[in-house]
Short mmCIF file of N, CA, C and O and ligand atoms in Angstrom, two decimals:
data_model
loop_
_atom_site.label_atom_id
_atom_site.label_comp_id
_atom_site.label_asym_id
_atom_site.label_seq_id
_atom_site.Cartn_x
_atom_site.Cartn_y
_atom_site.Cartn_z
N MET A 164 21.75 35.12 39.16
CA MET A 164 21.49 34.48 40.46
C MET A 164 21.30 32.98 40.26
O MET A 164 20.38 32.56 39.55
N LYS A 165 22.17 32.20 40.85
CA LYS A 165 22.07 30.74 40.68
C LYS A 165 21.97 30.06 42.04
O LYS A 165 22.76 30.33 42.94
N ILE A 166 20.99 29.18 42.16
CA ILE A 166 20.75 28.45 43.41
C ILE A 166 20.89 26.96 43.16
O ILE A 166 20.36 26.43 42.17
N PHE A 167 21.58 26.29 44.07
CA PHE A 167 21.61 24.82 44.06
C PHE A 167 20.62 24.34 45.12
O PHE A 167 20.65 24.82 46.27
N VAL A 168 19.76 23.41 44.75
CA VAL A 168 18.88 22.73 45.72
C VAL A 168 19.38 21.30 45.83
O VAL A 168 19.40 20.57 44.83
N ILE A 169 19.81 20.93 47.02
CA ILE A 169 20.46 19.63 47.22
C ILE A 169 19.66 18.80 48.22
O ILE A 169 19.40 19.24 49.34
N ASN A 170 19.26 17.62 47.80
CA ASN A 170 18.46 16.72 48.64
C ASN A 170 19.20 15.43 48.92
O ASN A 170 19.77 14.82 48.01
N GLY A 171 19.15 15.00 50.17
CA GLY A 171 19.84 13.79 50.58
C GLY A 171 19.00 12.54 50.49
O GLY A 171 17.99 12.49 49.78
N PRO A 172 19.41 11.50 51.23
CA PRO A 172 18.84 10.17 51.09
C PRO A 172 17.34 10.09 51.36
O PRO A 172 16.83 10.76 52.24
N ASN A 173 16.71 9.28 50.55
CA ASN A 173 15.29 8.93 50.67
C ASN A 173 14.33 10.04 50.25
O ASN A 173 13.12 9.83 50.23
N LEU A 174 14.86 11.20 49.90
CA LEU A 174 13.94 12.26 49.46
C LEU A 174 13.38 11.95 48.07
O LEU A 174 12.30 12.42 47.72
N ASN A 175 14.07 11.08 47.34
CA ASN A 175 13.51 10.60 46.06
C ASN A 175 12.27 9.73 46.29
O ASN A 175 11.53 9.45 45.36
N MET A 176 12.04 9.32 47.54
CA MET A 176 10.87 8.47 47.87
C MET A 176 9.67 9.30 48.34
O MET A 176 8.69 8.73 48.84
N LEU A 177 9.77 10.61 48.20
CA LEU A 177 8.64 11.47 48.61
C LEU A 177 7.37 11.02 47.89
O LEU A 177 7.40 10.65 46.71
N GLY A 178 6.26 11.09 48.62
CA GLY A 178 4.99 10.65 48.04
C GLY A 178 4.70 9.19 48.38
O GLY A 178 3.55 8.77 48.42
N ILE A 179 5.80 8.43 48.63
CA ILE A 179 5.66 7.01 48.98
C ILE A 179 5.98 6.83 50.46
O ILE A 179 5.28 6.16 51.19
N ARG A 180 7.08 7.50 50.89
CA ARG A 180 7.58 7.26 52.25
C ARG A 180 6.75 8.04 53.29
O ARG A 180 6.44 9.22 53.09
N GLU A 181 6.40 7.40 54.36
CA GLU A 181 5.79 8.02 55.55
C GLU A 181 5.00 9.30 55.25
O GLU A 181 5.41 10.39 55.69
N PRO A 182 3.88 9.17 54.56
CA PRO A 182 3.12 10.38 54.18
C PRO A 182 2.67 11.23 55.37
O PRO A 182 2.49 12.44 55.21
N ASP A 183 2.54 10.60 56.55
CA ASP A 183 2.15 11.39 57.73
C ASP A 183 3.21 12.44 58.07
O ASP A 183 2.90 13.51 58.59
N HIS A 184 4.45 12.12 57.76
CA HIS A 184 5.53 13.09 58.02
C HIS A 184 5.84 13.96 56.81
O HIS A 184 6.16 15.14 56.95
N TYR A 185 5.77 13.32 55.61
CA TYR A 185 6.31 14.01 54.44
C TYR A 185 5.28 14.37 53.37
O TYR A 185 5.64 14.97 52.36
N GLY A 186 4.02 14.01 53.61
CA GLY A 186 2.96 14.36 52.66
C GLY A 186 2.90 13.41 51.48
O GLY A 186 3.61 12.41 51.42
N ARG A 187 2.05 13.76 50.52
CA ARG A 187 1.78 12.86 49.39
C ARG A 187 2.40 13.37 48.09
O ARG A 187 2.31 12.73 47.05
N GLU A 188 3.01 14.55 48.14
CA GLU A 188 3.63 15.10 46.93
C GLU A 188 4.86 14.26 46.57
O GLU A 188 5.65 13.92 47.43
N THR A 189 5.01 13.93 45.29
CA THR A 189 6.14 13.10 44.88
C THR A 189 7.39 13.97 44.68
O THR A 189 7.30 15.20 44.58
N TYR A 190 8.54 13.27 44.56
CA TYR A 190 9.78 14.03 44.34
C TYR A 190 9.73 14.78 43.02
O TYR A 190 10.13 15.94 42.95
N SER A 191 9.18 14.14 41.97
CA SER A 191 9.14 14.88 40.68
C SER A 191 8.19 16.07 40.76
O SER A 191 8.44 17.10 40.12
N GLU A 192 7.13 15.97 41.54
CA GLU A 192 6.25 17.14 41.73
C GLU A 192 6.99 18.26 42.46
O GLU A 192 6.82 19.44 42.14
N LEU A 193 7.81 17.87 43.43
CA LEU A 193 8.61 18.89 44.14
C LEU A 193 9.58 19.58 43.17
O LEU A 193 9.70 20.81 43.17
N VAL A 194 10.23 18.77 42.34
CA VAL A 194 11.18 19.34 41.37
C VAL A 194 10.44 20.32 40.44
O VAL A 194 10.91 21.44 40.21
N GLU A 195 9.28 19.92 39.95
CA GLU A 195 8.50 20.80 39.05
C GLU A 195 8.10 22.10 39.75
O GLU A 195 8.15 23.17 39.17
N LYS A 196 7.70 21.96 41.02
CA LYS A 196 7.28 23.15 41.80
C LYS A 196 8.44 24.14 41.95
O LYS A 196 8.27 25.35 41.76
N ILE A 197 9.63 23.61 42.25
CA ILE A 197 10.80 24.49 42.40
C ILE A 197 11.15 25.13 41.06
O ILE A 197 11.41 26.34 40.98
N GLN A 198 11.13 24.30 40.01
CA GLN A 198 11.49 24.84 38.68
C GLN A 198 10.53 25.93 38.24
O GLN A 198 10.93 26.96 37.70
N ARG A 199 9.22 25.71 38.47
CA ARG A 199 8.20 26.70 38.07
C ARG A 199 8.44 28.01 38.83
O ARG A 199 8.44 29.09 38.26
N HIS A 200 8.65 27.91 40.13
CA HIS A 200 8.86 29.10 40.96
C HIS A 200 10.09 29.88 40.48
O HIS A 200 10.04 31.11 40.36
N CYS A 201 11.16 29.15 40.21
CA CYS A 201 12.40 29.81 39.80
C CYS A 201 12.25 30.43 38.42
O CYS A 201 12.78 31.51 38.17
N ARG A 202 11.53 29.76 37.55
CA ARG A 202 11.28 30.32 36.21
C ARG A 202 10.55 31.65 36.35
O ARG A 202 10.91 32.64 35.74
N GLU A 203 9.48 31.66 37.19
CA GLU A 203 8.68 32.87 37.37
C GLU A 203 9.50 34.02 37.96
O GLU A 203 9.27 35.18 37.67
N LYS A 204 10.46 33.66 38.82
CA LYS A 204 11.27 34.69 39.48
C LYS A 204 12.57 35.01 38.74
O LYS A 204 13.36 35.84 39.20
N GLY A 205 12.80 34.32 37.64
CA GLY A 205 14.03 34.55 36.87
C GLY A 205 15.28 34.08 37.59
O GLY A 205 16.36 34.66 37.44
N ILE A 206 15.13 33.01 38.37
CA ILE A 206 16.28 32.45 39.09
C ILE A 206 16.74 31.20 38.36
O ILE A 206 15.91 30.38 37.94
N CYS A 207 18.04 31.06 38.24
CA CYS A 207 18.60 29.85 37.64
C CYS A 207 18.77 28.82 38.76
O CYS A 207 19.38 29.12 39.79
N VAL A 208 18.21 27.64 38.58
CA VAL A 208 18.25 26.64 39.66
C VAL A 208 18.76 25.31 39.14
O VAL A 208 18.48 24.92 38.00
N GLU A 209 19.54 24.66 39.99
CA GLU A 209 19.98 23.30 39.69
C GLU A 209 19.53 22.43 40.86
O GLU A 209 19.82 22.76 42.02
N ILE A 210 18.84 21.35 40.56
CA ILE A 210 18.27 20.50 41.62
C ILE A 210 18.94 19.13 41.56
O ILE A 210 19.05 18.53 40.50
N PHE A 211 19.40 18.68 42.73
CA PHE A 211 20.20 17.45 42.80
C PHE A 211 19.70 16.62 43.96
O PHE A 211 19.35 17.14 45.02
N GLN A 212 19.68 15.30 43.77
CA GLN A 212 19.35 14.39 44.88
C GLN A 212 20.31 13.21 44.84
O GLN A 212 20.62 12.69 43.77
N SER A 213 20.77 12.79 46.00
CA SER A 213 21.58 11.57 46.07
C SER A 213 21.34 10.87 47.39
O SER A 213 21.07 11.52 48.42
N ASN A 214 21.49 9.56 47.35
CA ASN A 214 21.41 8.76 48.58
C ASN A 214 22.79 8.55 49.20
O ASN A 214 22.91 7.85 50.20
N HIS A 215 23.82 9.16 48.59
CA HIS A 215 25.20 8.88 48.98
C HIS A 215 25.89 10.14 49.54
O HIS A 215 25.93 11.18 48.87
N GLU A 216 26.44 10.00 50.71
CA GLU A 216 27.04 11.14 51.42
C GLU A 216 28.13 11.82 50.58
O GLU A 216 28.16 13.05 50.46
N GLY A 217 29.04 11.01 50.01
CA GLY A 217 30.15 11.59 49.24
C GLY A 217 29.66 12.36 48.01
O GLY A 217 30.23 13.39 47.64
N ASP A 218 28.61 11.85 47.40
CA ASP A 218 28.05 12.57 46.23
C ASP A 218 27.47 13.92 46.65
O ASP A 218 27.54 14.89 45.90
N LEU A 219 26.91 13.96 47.85
CA LEU A 219 26.37 15.23 48.36
C LEU A 219 27.51 16.21 48.64
O LEU A 219 27.42 17.40 48.31
N VAL A 220 28.60 15.69 49.21
CA VAL A 220 29.79 16.53 49.46
C VAL A 220 30.33 17.05 48.12
O VAL A 220 30.62 18.25 47.98
N ASP A 221 30.42 16.17 47.12
CA ASP A 221 30.91 16.61 45.79
C ASP A 221 30.02 17.71 45.22
O ASP A 221 30.51 18.68 44.65
N LYS A 222 28.72 17.55 45.38
CA LYS A 222 27.79 18.55 44.81
C LYS A 222 27.95 19.89 45.54
O LYS A 222 27.96 20.95 44.90
N ILE A 223 28.07 19.85 46.86
CA ILE A 223 28.27 21.10 47.62
C ILE A 223 29.57 21.76 47.16
O ILE A 223 29.61 22.96 46.90
N GLN A 224 30.63 20.97 47.02
CA GLN A 224 31.91 21.55 46.57
C GLN A 224 31.78 22.17 45.19
O GLN A 224 32.39 23.20 44.90
N SER A 225 30.97 21.56 44.34
CA SER A 225 30.84 22.07 42.97
C SER A 225 30.09 23.40 42.93
O SER A 225 30.07 24.09 41.91
N ALA A 226 29.46 23.75 44.05
CA ALA A 226 28.78 25.05 44.11
C ALA A 226 29.78 26.21 44.20
O ALA A 226 29.44 27.36 43.89
N TYR A 227 31.01 25.88 44.61
CA TYR A 227 32.03 26.94 44.76
C TYR A 227 32.26 27.64 43.44
O TYR A 227 32.56 27.00 42.44
N LYS A 228 32.07 28.93 43.44
CA LYS A 228 32.17 29.79 42.24
C LYS A 228 31.09 29.50 41.20
O LYS A 228 31.13 30.03 40.11
N ASN A 229 30.16 28.62 41.51
CA ASN A 229 29.10 28.28 40.54
C ASN A 229 27.70 28.57 41.06
O ASN A 229 26.74 28.47 40.29
N ALA A 230 27.56 28.88 42.34
CA ALA A 230 26.22 29.15 42.89
C ALA A 230 26.31 30.32 43.86
O ALA A 230 27.33 30.54 44.51
N ASP A 231 25.19 31.05 43.95
CA ASP A 231 25.11 32.19 44.89
C ASP A 231 24.44 31.79 46.19
O ASP A 231 24.47 32.54 47.17
N GLY A 232 23.77 30.64 46.18
CA GLY A 232 23.09 30.18 47.38
C GLY A 232 22.82 28.69 47.27
O GLY A 232 22.73 28.14 46.16
N ILE A 233 22.69 28.05 48.43
CA ILE A 233 22.38 26.61 48.47
C ILE A 233 21.18 26.40 49.39
O ILE A 233 21.12 26.97 50.48
N VAL A 234 20.25 25.59 48.91
CA VAL A 234 19.15 25.10 49.76
C VAL A 234 19.42 23.62 49.95
O VAL A 234 19.57 22.89 48.97
N ILE A 235 19.53 23.19 51.20
CA ILE A 235 19.90 21.79 51.42
C ILE A 235 18.97 21.11 52.41
O ILE A 235 18.67 21.65 53.47
N ASN A 236 18.51 19.92 52.01
CA ASN A 236 17.84 19.02 52.94
C ASN A 236 18.66 17.73 52.93
O ASN A 236 18.51 16.90 52.05
N PRO A 237 19.56 17.59 53.91
CA PRO A 237 20.45 16.43 53.88
C PRO A 237 19.78 15.13 54.34
O PRO A 237 20.46 14.12 54.49
N GLY A 238 18.45 15.16 54.59
CA GLY A 238 17.76 13.96 55.08
C GLY A 238 18.42 13.49 56.37
O GLY A 238 18.82 14.30 57.21
N ALA A 239 18.58 12.19 56.50
CA ALA A 239 19.13 11.63 57.75
C ALA A 239 20.58 12.06 57.98
O ALA A 239 21.05 12.05 59.12
N TYR A 240 21.30 12.44 56.91
CA TYR A 240 22.68 12.91 57.11
C TYR A 240 22.76 14.21 57.89
O TYR A 240 23.81 14.57 58.40
N THR A 241 21.63 14.89 57.99
CA THR A 241 21.57 16.08 58.85
C THR A 241 22.11 15.76 60.24
O THR A 241 22.84 16.55 60.83
N HIS A 242 21.71 14.57 60.72
CA HIS A 242 21.93 14.22 62.12
C HIS A 242 23.25 13.47 62.34
O HIS A 242 23.56 13.10 63.48
N THR A 243 23.99 13.22 61.27
CA THR A 243 25.20 12.40 61.41
C THR A 243 26.43 12.98 60.71
O THR A 243 27.55 12.61 61.07
N SER A 244 26.23 13.84 59.71
CA SER A 244 27.35 14.10 58.79
C SER A 244 28.13 15.37 59.09
O SER A 244 27.69 16.49 58.80
N ILE A 245 29.34 15.16 59.62
CA ILE A 245 30.26 16.28 59.79
C ILE A 245 30.86 16.63 58.42
O ILE A 245 31.19 17.78 58.15
N ALA A 246 30.94 15.64 57.53
CA ALA A 246 31.48 15.90 56.18
C ALA A 246 30.61 16.90 55.42
O ALA A 246 31.14 17.78 54.72
N ILE A 247 29.30 16.79 55.56
CA ILE A 247 28.41 17.75 54.88
C ILE A 247 28.55 19.13 55.52
O ILE A 247 28.62 20.14 54.83
N LEU A 248 28.62 19.18 56.84
CA LEU A 248 28.87 20.46 57.52
C LEU A 248 30.17 21.09 57.01
O LEU A 248 30.20 22.27 56.64
N ASP A 249 31.24 20.30 56.97
CA ASP A 249 32.53 20.84 56.54
C ASP A 249 32.50 21.33 55.10
O ASP A 249 33.12 22.34 54.76
N ALA A 250 31.76 20.62 54.25
CA ALA A 250 31.67 21.03 52.83
C ALA A 250 30.96 22.37 52.72
O ALA A 250 31.40 23.26 51.96
N VAL A 251 29.88 22.56 53.48
CA VAL A 251 29.15 23.84 53.43
C VAL A 251 30.04 24.96 53.97
O VAL A 251 30.10 26.06 53.41
N LYS A 252 30.79 24.66 55.04
CA LYS A 252 31.73 25.66 55.57
C LYS A 252 32.81 25.98 54.54
O LYS A 252 33.19 27.14 54.37
N ALA A 253 33.28 24.97 53.84
CA ALA A 253 34.38 25.15 52.88
C ALA A 253 33.99 26.09 51.75
O ALA A 253 34.77 26.96 51.37
N VAL A 254 32.79 25.92 51.21
CA VAL A 254 32.42 26.74 50.06
C VAL A 254 31.98 28.15 50.48
O VAL A 254 31.99 29.07 49.67
N ALA A 255 31.56 28.27 51.76
CA ALA A 255 31.18 29.58 52.32
C ALA A 255 30.15 30.32 51.46
O ALA A 255 30.29 31.51 51.20
N ILE A 256 29.15 29.58 51.02
CA ILE A 256 28.04 30.15 50.23
C ILE A 256 26.81 30.17 51.15
O ILE A 256 26.57 29.17 51.85
N PRO A 257 26.02 31.27 51.15
CA PRO A 257 24.83 31.29 52.02
C PRO A 257 23.95 30.06 51.78
O PRO A 257 23.57 29.76 50.64
N THR A 258 23.69 29.35 52.86
CA THR A 258 22.99 28.05 52.76
C THR A 258 21.81 28.02 53.73
O THR A 258 21.94 28.43 54.88
N VAL A 259 20.67 27.55 53.23
CA VAL A 259 19.48 27.39 54.07
C VAL A 259 19.19 25.90 54.20
O VAL A 259 19.15 25.16 53.22
N GLU A 260 19.00 25.48 55.44
CA GLU A 260 18.63 24.10 55.77
C GLU A 260 17.11 23.97 55.74
O GLU A 260 16.42 24.78 56.37
N VAL A 261 16.62 22.97 55.02
CA VAL A 261 15.17 22.75 54.94
C VAL A 261 14.85 21.33 55.39
O VAL A 261 15.54 20.38 55.02
N HIS A 262 13.80 21.21 56.20
CA HIS A 262 13.22 19.90 56.52
C HIS A 262 11.73 19.97 56.28
O HIS A 262 11.07 20.92 56.75
N ILE A 263 11.23 18.99 55.59
CA ILE A 263 9.80 18.95 55.27
C ILE A 263 8.98 18.75 56.54
O ILE A 263 7.96 19.39 56.75
N SER A 264 9.46 17.85 57.39
CA SER A 264 8.75 17.56 58.64
C SER A 264 9.22 18.49 59.76
O SER A 264 10.24 19.17 59.63
N LYS A 265 8.45 18.47 60.84
CA LYS A 265 8.80 19.30 62.00
C LYS A 265 9.78 18.50 62.86
O LYS A 265 9.38 17.85 63.83
N VAL A 266 11.04 18.50 62.48
CA VAL A 266 12.03 17.64 63.13
C VAL A 266 12.12 17.88 64.63
O VAL A 266 12.38 16.96 65.40
N GLU A 267 11.87 19.10 65.05
CA GLU A 267 12.01 19.42 66.48
C GLU A 267 10.94 18.73 67.33
O GLU A 267 11.08 18.64 68.55
N GLU A 268 9.90 18.22 66.69
CA GLU A 268 8.86 17.50 67.44
C GLU A 268 8.98 15.98 67.28
O GLU A 268 8.08 15.24 67.66
N ARG A 269 10.09 15.53 66.69
CA ARG A 269 10.25 14.10 66.45
C ARG A 269 11.28 13.48 67.41
O ARG A 269 11.51 14.02 68.47
N GLU A 270 11.88 12.35 67.02
CA GLU A 270 12.74 11.60 67.94
C GLU A 270 13.97 12.42 68.39
O GLU A 270 14.42 13.31 67.68
N ASP A 271 14.51 11.99 69.53
CA ASP A 271 15.69 12.67 70.09
C ASP A 271 16.85 12.71 69.07
O ASP A 271 17.55 13.71 68.98
N PHE A 272 17.03 11.59 68.34
CA PHE A 272 18.19 11.54 67.43
C PHE A 272 18.07 12.53 66.28
O PHE A 272 19.04 12.81 65.58
N ARG A 273 16.86 13.08 66.08
CA ARG A 273 16.70 14.09 65.02
C ARG A 273 16.93 15.52 65.54
O ARG A 273 16.81 16.49 64.80
N GLN A 274 17.27 15.63 66.83
CA GLN A 274 17.42 16.98 67.40
C GLN A 274 18.80 17.57 67.15
O GLN A 274 19.00 18.75 67.35
N ILE A 275 19.73 16.71 66.70
CA ILE A 275 21.05 17.24 66.34
C ILE A 275 21.06 17.54 64.85
O ILE A 275 20.65 16.71 64.04
N SER A 276 21.51 18.73 64.50
CA SER A 276 21.77 19.03 63.09
C SER A 276 23.17 19.59 62.99
O SER A 276 23.45 20.68 63.50
N TYR A 277 24.05 18.84 62.33
CA TYR A 277 25.42 19.34 62.13
C TYR A 277 25.43 20.48 61.11
O TYR A 277 26.04 21.52 61.33
N VAL A 278 24.71 20.27 60.00
CA VAL A 278 24.77 21.26 58.92
C VAL A 278 24.27 22.64 59.37
O VAL A 278 24.73 23.68 58.88
N ARG A 279 23.37 22.64 60.34
CA ARG A 279 22.77 23.91 60.82
C ARG A 279 23.85 24.91 61.26
O ARG A 279 23.67 26.12 61.16
N LEU A 280 24.97 24.37 61.77
CA LEU A 280 26.05 25.23 62.26
C LEU A 280 26.63 26.11 61.15
O LEU A 280 27.25 27.14 61.44
N ALA A 281 26.42 25.69 59.90
CA ALA A 281 26.97 26.46 58.78
C ALA A 281 25.88 27.17 57.98
O ALA A 281 26.17 27.75 56.93
N CYS A 282 24.63 27.11 58.47
CA CYS A 282 23.51 27.65 57.68
C CYS A 282 23.07 29.03 58.18
O CYS A 282 23.14 29.31 59.37
N VAL A 283 22.58 29.85 57.26
CA VAL A 283 22.11 31.18 57.63
C VAL A 283 20.66 31.12 58.12
O VAL A 283 20.17 32.06 58.75
N LYS A 284 19.97 30.02 57.83
CA LYS A 284 18.56 29.89 58.24
C LYS A 284 18.17 28.42 58.19
O LYS A 284 18.71 27.65 57.39
N THR A 285 17.19 28.08 59.04
CA THR A 285 16.62 26.72 59.03
C THR A 285 15.12 26.84 58.92
O THR A 285 14.50 27.65 59.62
N ILE A 286 14.53 26.03 58.04
CA ILE A 286 13.06 26.01 57.88
C ILE A 286 12.61 24.56 58.10
O ILE A 286 13.09 23.65 57.41
N THR A 287 11.72 24.35 59.06
CA THR A 287 11.23 22.99 59.33
C THR A 287 9.71 23.00 59.35
O THR A 287 9.09 24.00 59.73
N GLY A 288 9.13 21.89 58.95
CA GLY A 288 7.71 21.66 59.16
C GLY A 288 6.78 22.44 58.25
O GLY A 288 5.57 22.46 58.50
N HIS A 289 7.30 23.02 57.19
CA HIS A 289 6.43 23.75 56.25
C HIS A 289 6.16 22.91 54.99
O HIS A 289 5.80 23.45 53.95
N GLY A 290 6.38 21.59 55.10
CA GLY A 290 6.20 20.74 53.93
C GLY A 290 7.17 21.15 52.83
O GLY A 290 8.23 21.74 53.11
N THR A 291 6.78 20.89 51.59
CA THR A 291 7.69 21.25 50.49
C THR A 291 7.70 22.76 50.22
O THR A 291 8.59 23.25 49.52
N ASP A 292 6.75 23.49 50.78
CA ASP A 292 6.79 24.96 50.65
C ASP A 292 8.07 25.53 51.27
O ASP A 292 8.51 26.63 50.91
N GLY A 293 8.65 24.78 52.20
CA GLY A 293 9.89 25.22 52.84
C GLY A 293 10.99 25.48 51.83
O GLY A 293 11.82 26.38 52.02
N TYR A 294 11.03 24.69 50.76
CA TYR A 294 12.05 24.90 49.71
C TYR A 294 11.85 26.25 49.03
O TYR A 294 12.81 26.96 48.73
N ILE A 295 10.59 26.59 48.78
CA ILE A 295 10.28 27.86 48.10
C ILE A 295 10.64 29.03 49.02
O ILE A 295 11.25 30.02 48.59
N GLU A 296 10.29 28.88 50.30
CA GLU A 296 10.63 29.93 51.28
C GLU A 296 12.14 30.12 51.35
O GLU A 296 12.64 31.25 51.46
N ALA A 297 12.87 29.01 51.31
CA ALA A 297 14.34 29.08 51.38
C ALA A 297 14.91 29.80 50.15
O ALA A 297 15.80 30.65 50.27
N ILE A 298 14.38 29.47 48.99
CA ILE A 298 14.84 30.12 47.76
C ILE A 298 14.54 31.62 47.83
O ILE A 298 15.38 32.46 47.51
N ASP A 299 13.33 31.96 48.28
CA ASP A 299 12.95 33.39 48.38
C ASP A 299 13.85 34.10 49.39
O ASP A 299 14.27 35.23 49.17
N PHE A 300 14.16 33.44 50.49
CA PHE A 300 15.03 34.06 51.50
C PHE A 300 16.39 34.38 50.89
O PHE A 300 16.93 35.48 51.06
N LEU A 301 16.94 33.43 50.14
CA LEU A 301 18.28 33.63 49.56
C LEU A 301 18.28 34.66 48.45
O LEU A 301 19.24 35.40 48.27
N THR A 302 17.18 34.73 47.70
CA THR A 302 17.19 35.58 46.51
C THR A 302 16.65 36.99 46.82
O THR A 302 17.10 37.94 46.22
N ASP A 303 15.73 37.11 47.78
CA ASP A 303 15.17 38.43 48.09
C ASP A 303 16.19 39.32 48.81
O ASP A 303 16.08 40.52 48.78
N LYS A 304 17.16 38.66 49.45
CA LYS A 304 18.21 39.39 50.17
C LYS A 304 19.15 40.12 49.24
O LYS A 304 19.84 41.02 49.63
N LYS A 305 19.27 39.56 48.01
CA LYS A 305 20.32 40.03 47.09
C LYS A 305 19.96 41.39 46.50
O LYS A 305 18.82 41.64 46.23
C1 DQA B 596 13.96 15.22 56.86
C2 DQA B 596 14.02 14.90 58.35
C3 DQA B 596 15.11 13.88 58.63
O1 DQA B 596 15.15 13.59 60.02
C4 DQA B 596 14.84 12.59 57.88
O2 DQA B 596 15.87 11.67 58.10
C5 DQA B 596 14.61 12.83 56.43
C6 DQA B 596 13.81 13.98 56.00
C7 DQA B 596 12.80 16.17 56.52
O3 DQA B 596 12.78 16.69 55.40
O4 DQA B 596 11.89 16.36 57.33
O5 DQA B 596 15.01 12.04 55.59
O6 DQA B 596 15.16 15.89 56.50
#
């Protein structure tokens, strides 16, 4: 069982950026938390972050035949990127959308999610625990 966890722009700034929305946990703490959970559950995980849309598309494409599930937080590209939506559709791998903040209670421009159209589940507002819930959702089903 192999899971890709893919994070978009500014998620590397966790712990520094807008703590009221995203909390005080740093990106490396998030990475450690995911790795520990996957180790305990015997799941193979690859964690990736990029601030660049094309790099995110490349990473999603590389999941084809290499991953059984994808957990994705595309950051602001959630609300703009048809390319990320198309990449998730192209690989046709079960994908869970995660947002640390409760996007549905934020600005109007955050109410559109393109990637959601290709996702089997969306988790919002559970902080970084949302990543763990997404991994469990993808792996407990198998
Ligand atoms: C986010 C929500 C997005 O609207 C925002 O642009 C982010 C983070 C979240 O995890 O809550 O960068 O995806």
